[in-house]
């Protein structure tokens, strides 16, 4: 019975992630749903800002805190190690749901693009940002990244081997295409309210902090990661680096 419960938890965590992403596309893009990131303010700026900063700190603490090696070692003593990724996915979805459910609009417009063609182009970039994020997970091992492979291997009584370090497709041009897609999502908006700007700035600050912590751990575990870091840009493709790489061959 425990095996069935563990498998069910892994599946539920993954389905929660899919539902959260689907709603997030609408929430951050002002699409289809009644209340979005750019909704009209319902409380004062002074009342909304501490709530929103708290939500961003919670999001950052969950994402980076649970990814730290020390926390992973502690968690592996509490629950079976093969469930840790599913738990991370579940709590990450919960943190993003908290932002979407509790975020307090703050009013005020930083920019608003009214011309139809630029608006459509920006929304296209927004959708491409989501596409880059999702595509990048499949370039690695989507089902391992979201915990399904681990719980399925345990359910079938098989040994689940972590995928080797690889740099396919987008990873040859930037080290963190998932983060790059996320930054596109939060900044590509034809209407940028103060509320949206606070979110975008907060997510951007967390992204650079998270990358720094993640790369320290990757460099410690993978002796060839430092060479990869020197050759491949962090978030924005560099034509100069590609030309130098070709010249070295």
Coordinates of C-alpha atoms in Angstrom, one line a residue:
X1 CA 0.0 0.0 0.0
X2 CA 2.9 2.4 0.8
X3 CA 4.2 2.0 -2.7
X4 CA 0.8 3.0 -4.1
X5 CA 0.6 6.1 -1.8
X6 CA 4.1 7.2 -2.8
X7 CA 3.3 6.8 -6.5
X8 CA 0.0 8.7 -6.0
X9 CA 1.9 11.5 -4.3
X10 CA 4.3 11.8 -7.1
X11 CA 1.5 11.9 -9.7
X12 CA -0.5 14.4 -7.7
X13 CA 2.6 16.7 -7.3
X14 CA 3.2 16.6 -11.0
X15 CA -0.5 17.3 -11.9
X16 CA -0.5 20.2 -9.4
X17 CA 2.5 21.6 -11.2
X18 CA 0.7 21.4 -14.5
X19 CA -2.4 23.1 -13.2
X20 CA -0.3 25.8 -11.5
X21 CA 1.6 26.5 -14.8
X22 CA -1.6 26.6 -16.7
X23 CA -3.1 29.1 -14.3
X24 CA 0.2 31.0 -14.1
X25 CA 0.1 31.6 -17.9
X26 CA -3.3 33.3 -17.5
X27 CA -2.4 35.1 -14.3
X28 CA 0.8 36.7 -15.3
X29 CA -0.3 37.4 -18.9
X30 CA -3.7 39.0 -18.0
X31 CA -5.5 36.3 -19.9
X32 CA -8.9 34.5 -19.3
X33 CA -9.1 34.8 -15.5
X34 CA -10.9 37.6 -13.6
X35 CA -8.0 38.4 -11.2
X36 CA -4.5 38.8 -12.6
X37 CA -1.2 40.4 -11.6
X38 CA -2.3 43.7 -13.1
X39 CA -5.7 43.8 -11.4
X40 CA -7.0 47.1 -9.9
X41 CA -5.7 47.9 -6.4
X42 CA -8.1 47.0 -3.6
X43 CA -5.9 48.1 -0.6
X44 CA -3.4 51.0 -0.1
X45 CA 0.2 50.7 -1.4
X46 CA 1.5 50.7 2.2
X47 CA -0.7 47.8 3.1
X48 CA 0.0 45.8 -0.1
X49 CA 3.8 46.1 -0.3
X50 CA 4.7 44.2 2.9
X51 CA 2.4 41.3 1.9
X52 CA 3.9 41.1 -1.6
X53 CA 7.4 41.3 -0.3
X54 CA 6.6 38.5 2.1
X55 CA 5.2 36.3 -0.7
X56 CA 8.4 36.9 -2.7
X57 CA 10.6 36.0 0.3
X58 CA 8.5 32.9 0.9
X59 CA 8.9 31.9 -2.8
X60 CA 12.7 32.5 -2.7
X61 CA 13.2 30.7 0.7
X62 CA 11.2 27.6 -0.5
X63 CA 13.0 27.4 -3.9
X64 CA 16.5 28.0 -2.8
X65 CA 16.2 26.6 0.8
X66 CA 14.9 23.2 -0.3
X67 CA 17.6 23.0 -3.0
X68 CA 20.5 23.3 -0.6
X69 CA 22.6 20.2 0.0
X70 CA 22.2 20.4 3.8
X71 CA 18.5 20.6 3.6
X72 CA 18.4 17.7 1.1
X73 CA 20.5 15.5 3.5
X74 CA 18.2 16.3 6.4
X75 CA 15.0 15.7 4.4
X76 CA 16.4 12.3 3.2
X77 CA 16.4 11.2 6.8
X78 CA 12.8 12.2 7.2
X79 CA 11.2 10.8 4.0
X80 CA 12.5 8.3 1.4
X81 CA 15.1 10.0 -0.8
X82 CA 13.1 9.2 -4.0
X83 CA 10.2 11.3 -2.7
X84 CA 12.3 14.5 -2.1
X85 CA 11.9 15.7 -5.7
X86 CA 8.2 15.2 -5.7
X87 CA 7.9 17.1 -2.4
X88 CA 10.0 19.9 -3.9
X89 CA 7.7 20.1 -6.9
X90 CA 4.6 20.1 -4.6
X91 CA 5.9 22.9 -2.3
X92 CA 7.2 24.9 -5.3
X93 CA 3.7 24.8 -6.8
X94 CA 2.2 25.7 -3.5
X95 CA 4.5 28.8 -3.2
X96 CA 3.5 30.0 -6.7
X97 CA -0.1 29.4 -5.9
X98 CA 0.3 31.5 -2.8
X99 CA 1.6 34.4 -4.9
X100 CA -1.3 34.1 -7.3
X101 CA -3.9 33.8 -4.6
X102 CA -2.6 36.4 -2.1
X103 CA -0.8 39.0 -4.3
X104 CA -2.1 42.5 -3.6
X105 CA -2.4 44.7 -6.6
X106 CA -0.9 48.1 -6.0
X107 CA -2.2 50.3 -8.8
X108 CA -0.2 52.7 -10.9
X109 CA 1.0 52.1 -14.5
X110 CA 4.7 52.2 -15.3
X111 CA 4.1 51.7 -19.0
X112 CA 1.2 50.8 -21.3
X113 CA 1.6 50.0 -24.9
X114 CA -1.6 50.6 -26.8
X115 CA -0.7 50.0 -30.5
X116 CA -2.0 46.6 -31.5
X117 CA 1.1 45.3 -33.3
X118 CA 3.6 46.0 -30.5
X119 CA 1.1 44.5 -28.0
X120 CA 0.8 41.3 -30.0
X121 CA 4.5 41.1 -30.4
X122 CA 5.1 41.4 -26.7
X123 CA 2.5 38.8 -25.9
X124 CA 4.2 36.5 -28.5
X125 CA 7.5 37.0 -26.6
X126 CA 5.6 36.2 -23.3
X127 CA 4.3 33.0 -24.7
X128 CA 7.7 32.1 -26.1
X129 CA 9.1 32.6 -22.6
X130 CA 6.8 30.0 -21.2
X131 CA 7.7 27.8 -24.2
X132 CA 11.4 28.1 -23.5
X133 CA 11.0 27.2 -19.9
X134 CA 8.9 24.0 -20.6
X135 CA 11.0 23.0 -23.6
X136 CA 14.2 23.3 -21.5
X137 CA 12.9 20.8 -19.0
X138 CA 12.5 18.2 -21.8
X139 CA 16.0 18.9 -23.0
X140 CA 17.2 17.5 -19.7
X141 CA 14.9 14.8 -18.3
X142 CA 11.4 16.3 -17.7
X143 CA 10.0 13.4 -15.7
X144 CA 13.1 13.1 -13.5
X145 CA 13.2 16.9 -12.9
X146 CA 9.6 16.7 -11.6
X147 CA 10.0 13.5 -9.6
X148 CA 7.8 11.1 -11.6
X149 CA 10.7 8.9 -12.8
X150 CA 11.9 8.4 -9.2
X151 CA 8.6 7.3 -7.8
X152 CA 7.9 5.1 -10.8
X153 CA 11.3 3.4 -10.5
X154 CA 10.6 2.8 -6.8
X155 CA 7.1 1.5 -7.6
X156 CA 8.5 -1.0 -10.1
X157 CA 11.4 -2.0 -7.8
X158 CA 14.0 -0.7 -10.2
X159 CA 17.1 1.4 -9.6
X160 CA 16.7 4.9 -10.8
X161 CA 19.9 6.4 -12.1
X162 CA 20.2 10.2 -12.3
X163 CA 20.8 11.5 -15.8
X164 CA 24.4 12.6 -16.6
X165 CA 25.3 16.2 -17.0
X166 CA 24.6 17.3 -20.6
X167 CA 24.3 20.5 -22.6
X168 CA 21.8 19.8 -25.4
X169 CA 20.3 22.5 -27.7
X170 CA 19.5 25.7 -25.7
X171 CA 22.1 24.7 -23.0
X172 CA 24.8 25.1 -25.6
X173 CA 24.0 28.8 -25.8
X174 CA 23.0 29.7 -22.2
X175 CA 23.6 27.9 -19.0
X176 CA 20.1 28.5 -17.5
X177 CA 17.4 28.6 -20.2
X178 CA 14.7 27.8 -17.7
X179 CA 15.6 30.9 -15.7
X180 CA 15.9 32.9 -18.9
X181 CA 12.4 31.9 -19.8
X182 CA 11.1 32.8 -16.4
X183 CA 12.6 36.3 -16.7
X184 CA 11.0 36.8 -20.1
X185 CA 7.6 35.8 -18.6
X186 CA 7.8 38.4 -15.8
X187 CA 9.1 41.3 -17.9
X188 CA 7.3 40.8 -21.3
X189 CA 4.1 42.6 -20.7
X190 CA 2.4 45.3 -22.8
X191 CA 1.0 46.8 -19.5
X192 CA 3.5 47.1 -16.6
X193 CA 1.8 48.2 -13.4
X194 CA 3.6 49.0 -10.2
X195 CA 2.4 45.6 -8.8
X196 CA 3.8 43.8 -11.8
X197 CA 7.1 45.7 -11.5
X198 CA 7.5 44.7 -7.9
X199 CA 7.0 41.1 -8.9
X200 CA 9.4 41.3 -11.8
X201 CA 12.2 43.0 -9.8
X202 CA 11.7 40.5 -6.9
X203 CA 11.8 37.5 -9.2
X204 CA 14.8 38.9 -11.1
X205 CA 16.8 39.4 -7.8
X206 CA 15.9 35.9 -6.7
X207 CA 16.9 34.5 -10.0
X208 CA 20.4 35.8 -9.9
X209 CA 20.7 34.7 -6.2
X210 CA 19.4 31.3 -7.1
X211 CA 21.8 30.9 -10.0
X212 CA 24.7 31.9 -7.8
X213 CA 23.9 29.3 -5.2
X214 CA 23.1 26.6 -7.7
X215 CA 26.4 27.1 -9.6
X216 CA 28.4 26.9 -6.4
X217 CA 26.9 23.5 -5.8
X218 CA 27.3 22.4 -9.5
X219 CA 31.0 23.4 -9.5
X220 CA 31.6 21.5 -6.3
X221 CA 30.0 18.3 -7.7
X222 CA 31.0 18.5 -11.3
X223 CA 34.7 19.2 -12.0
X224 CA 34.0 20.1 -15.6
X225 CA 31.2 22.6 -14.8
X226 CA 33.7 25.5 -14.3
X227 CA 34.9 25.1 -17.9
X228 CA 31.3 25.0 -19.1
X229 CA 30.6 28.2 -17.1
X230 CA 33.5 30.0 -18.7
X231 CA 32.4 29.1 -22.2
X232 CA 28.6 29.5 -22.1
X233 CA 26.8 32.7 -21.0
X234 CA 24.5 32.7 -18.0
X235 CA 21.2 33.9 -19.5
X236 CA 21.8 35.8 -22.8
X237 CA 23.4 34.1 -25.8
X238 CA 26.7 35.7 -26.8
X239 CA 27.8 35.7 -30.4
X240 CA 31.3 36.6 -29.4
X241 CA 31.7 33.6 -27.2
X242 CA 30.4 31.3 -30.0
X243 CA 32.8 32.8 -32.4
X244 CA 35.7 32.3 -30.0
X245 CA 34.7 28.8 -29.4
X246 CA 34.7 28.0 -33.1
X247 CA 38.1 29.6 -33.5
X248 CA 39.5 27.4 -30.8
X249 CA 38.5 24.2 -32.6

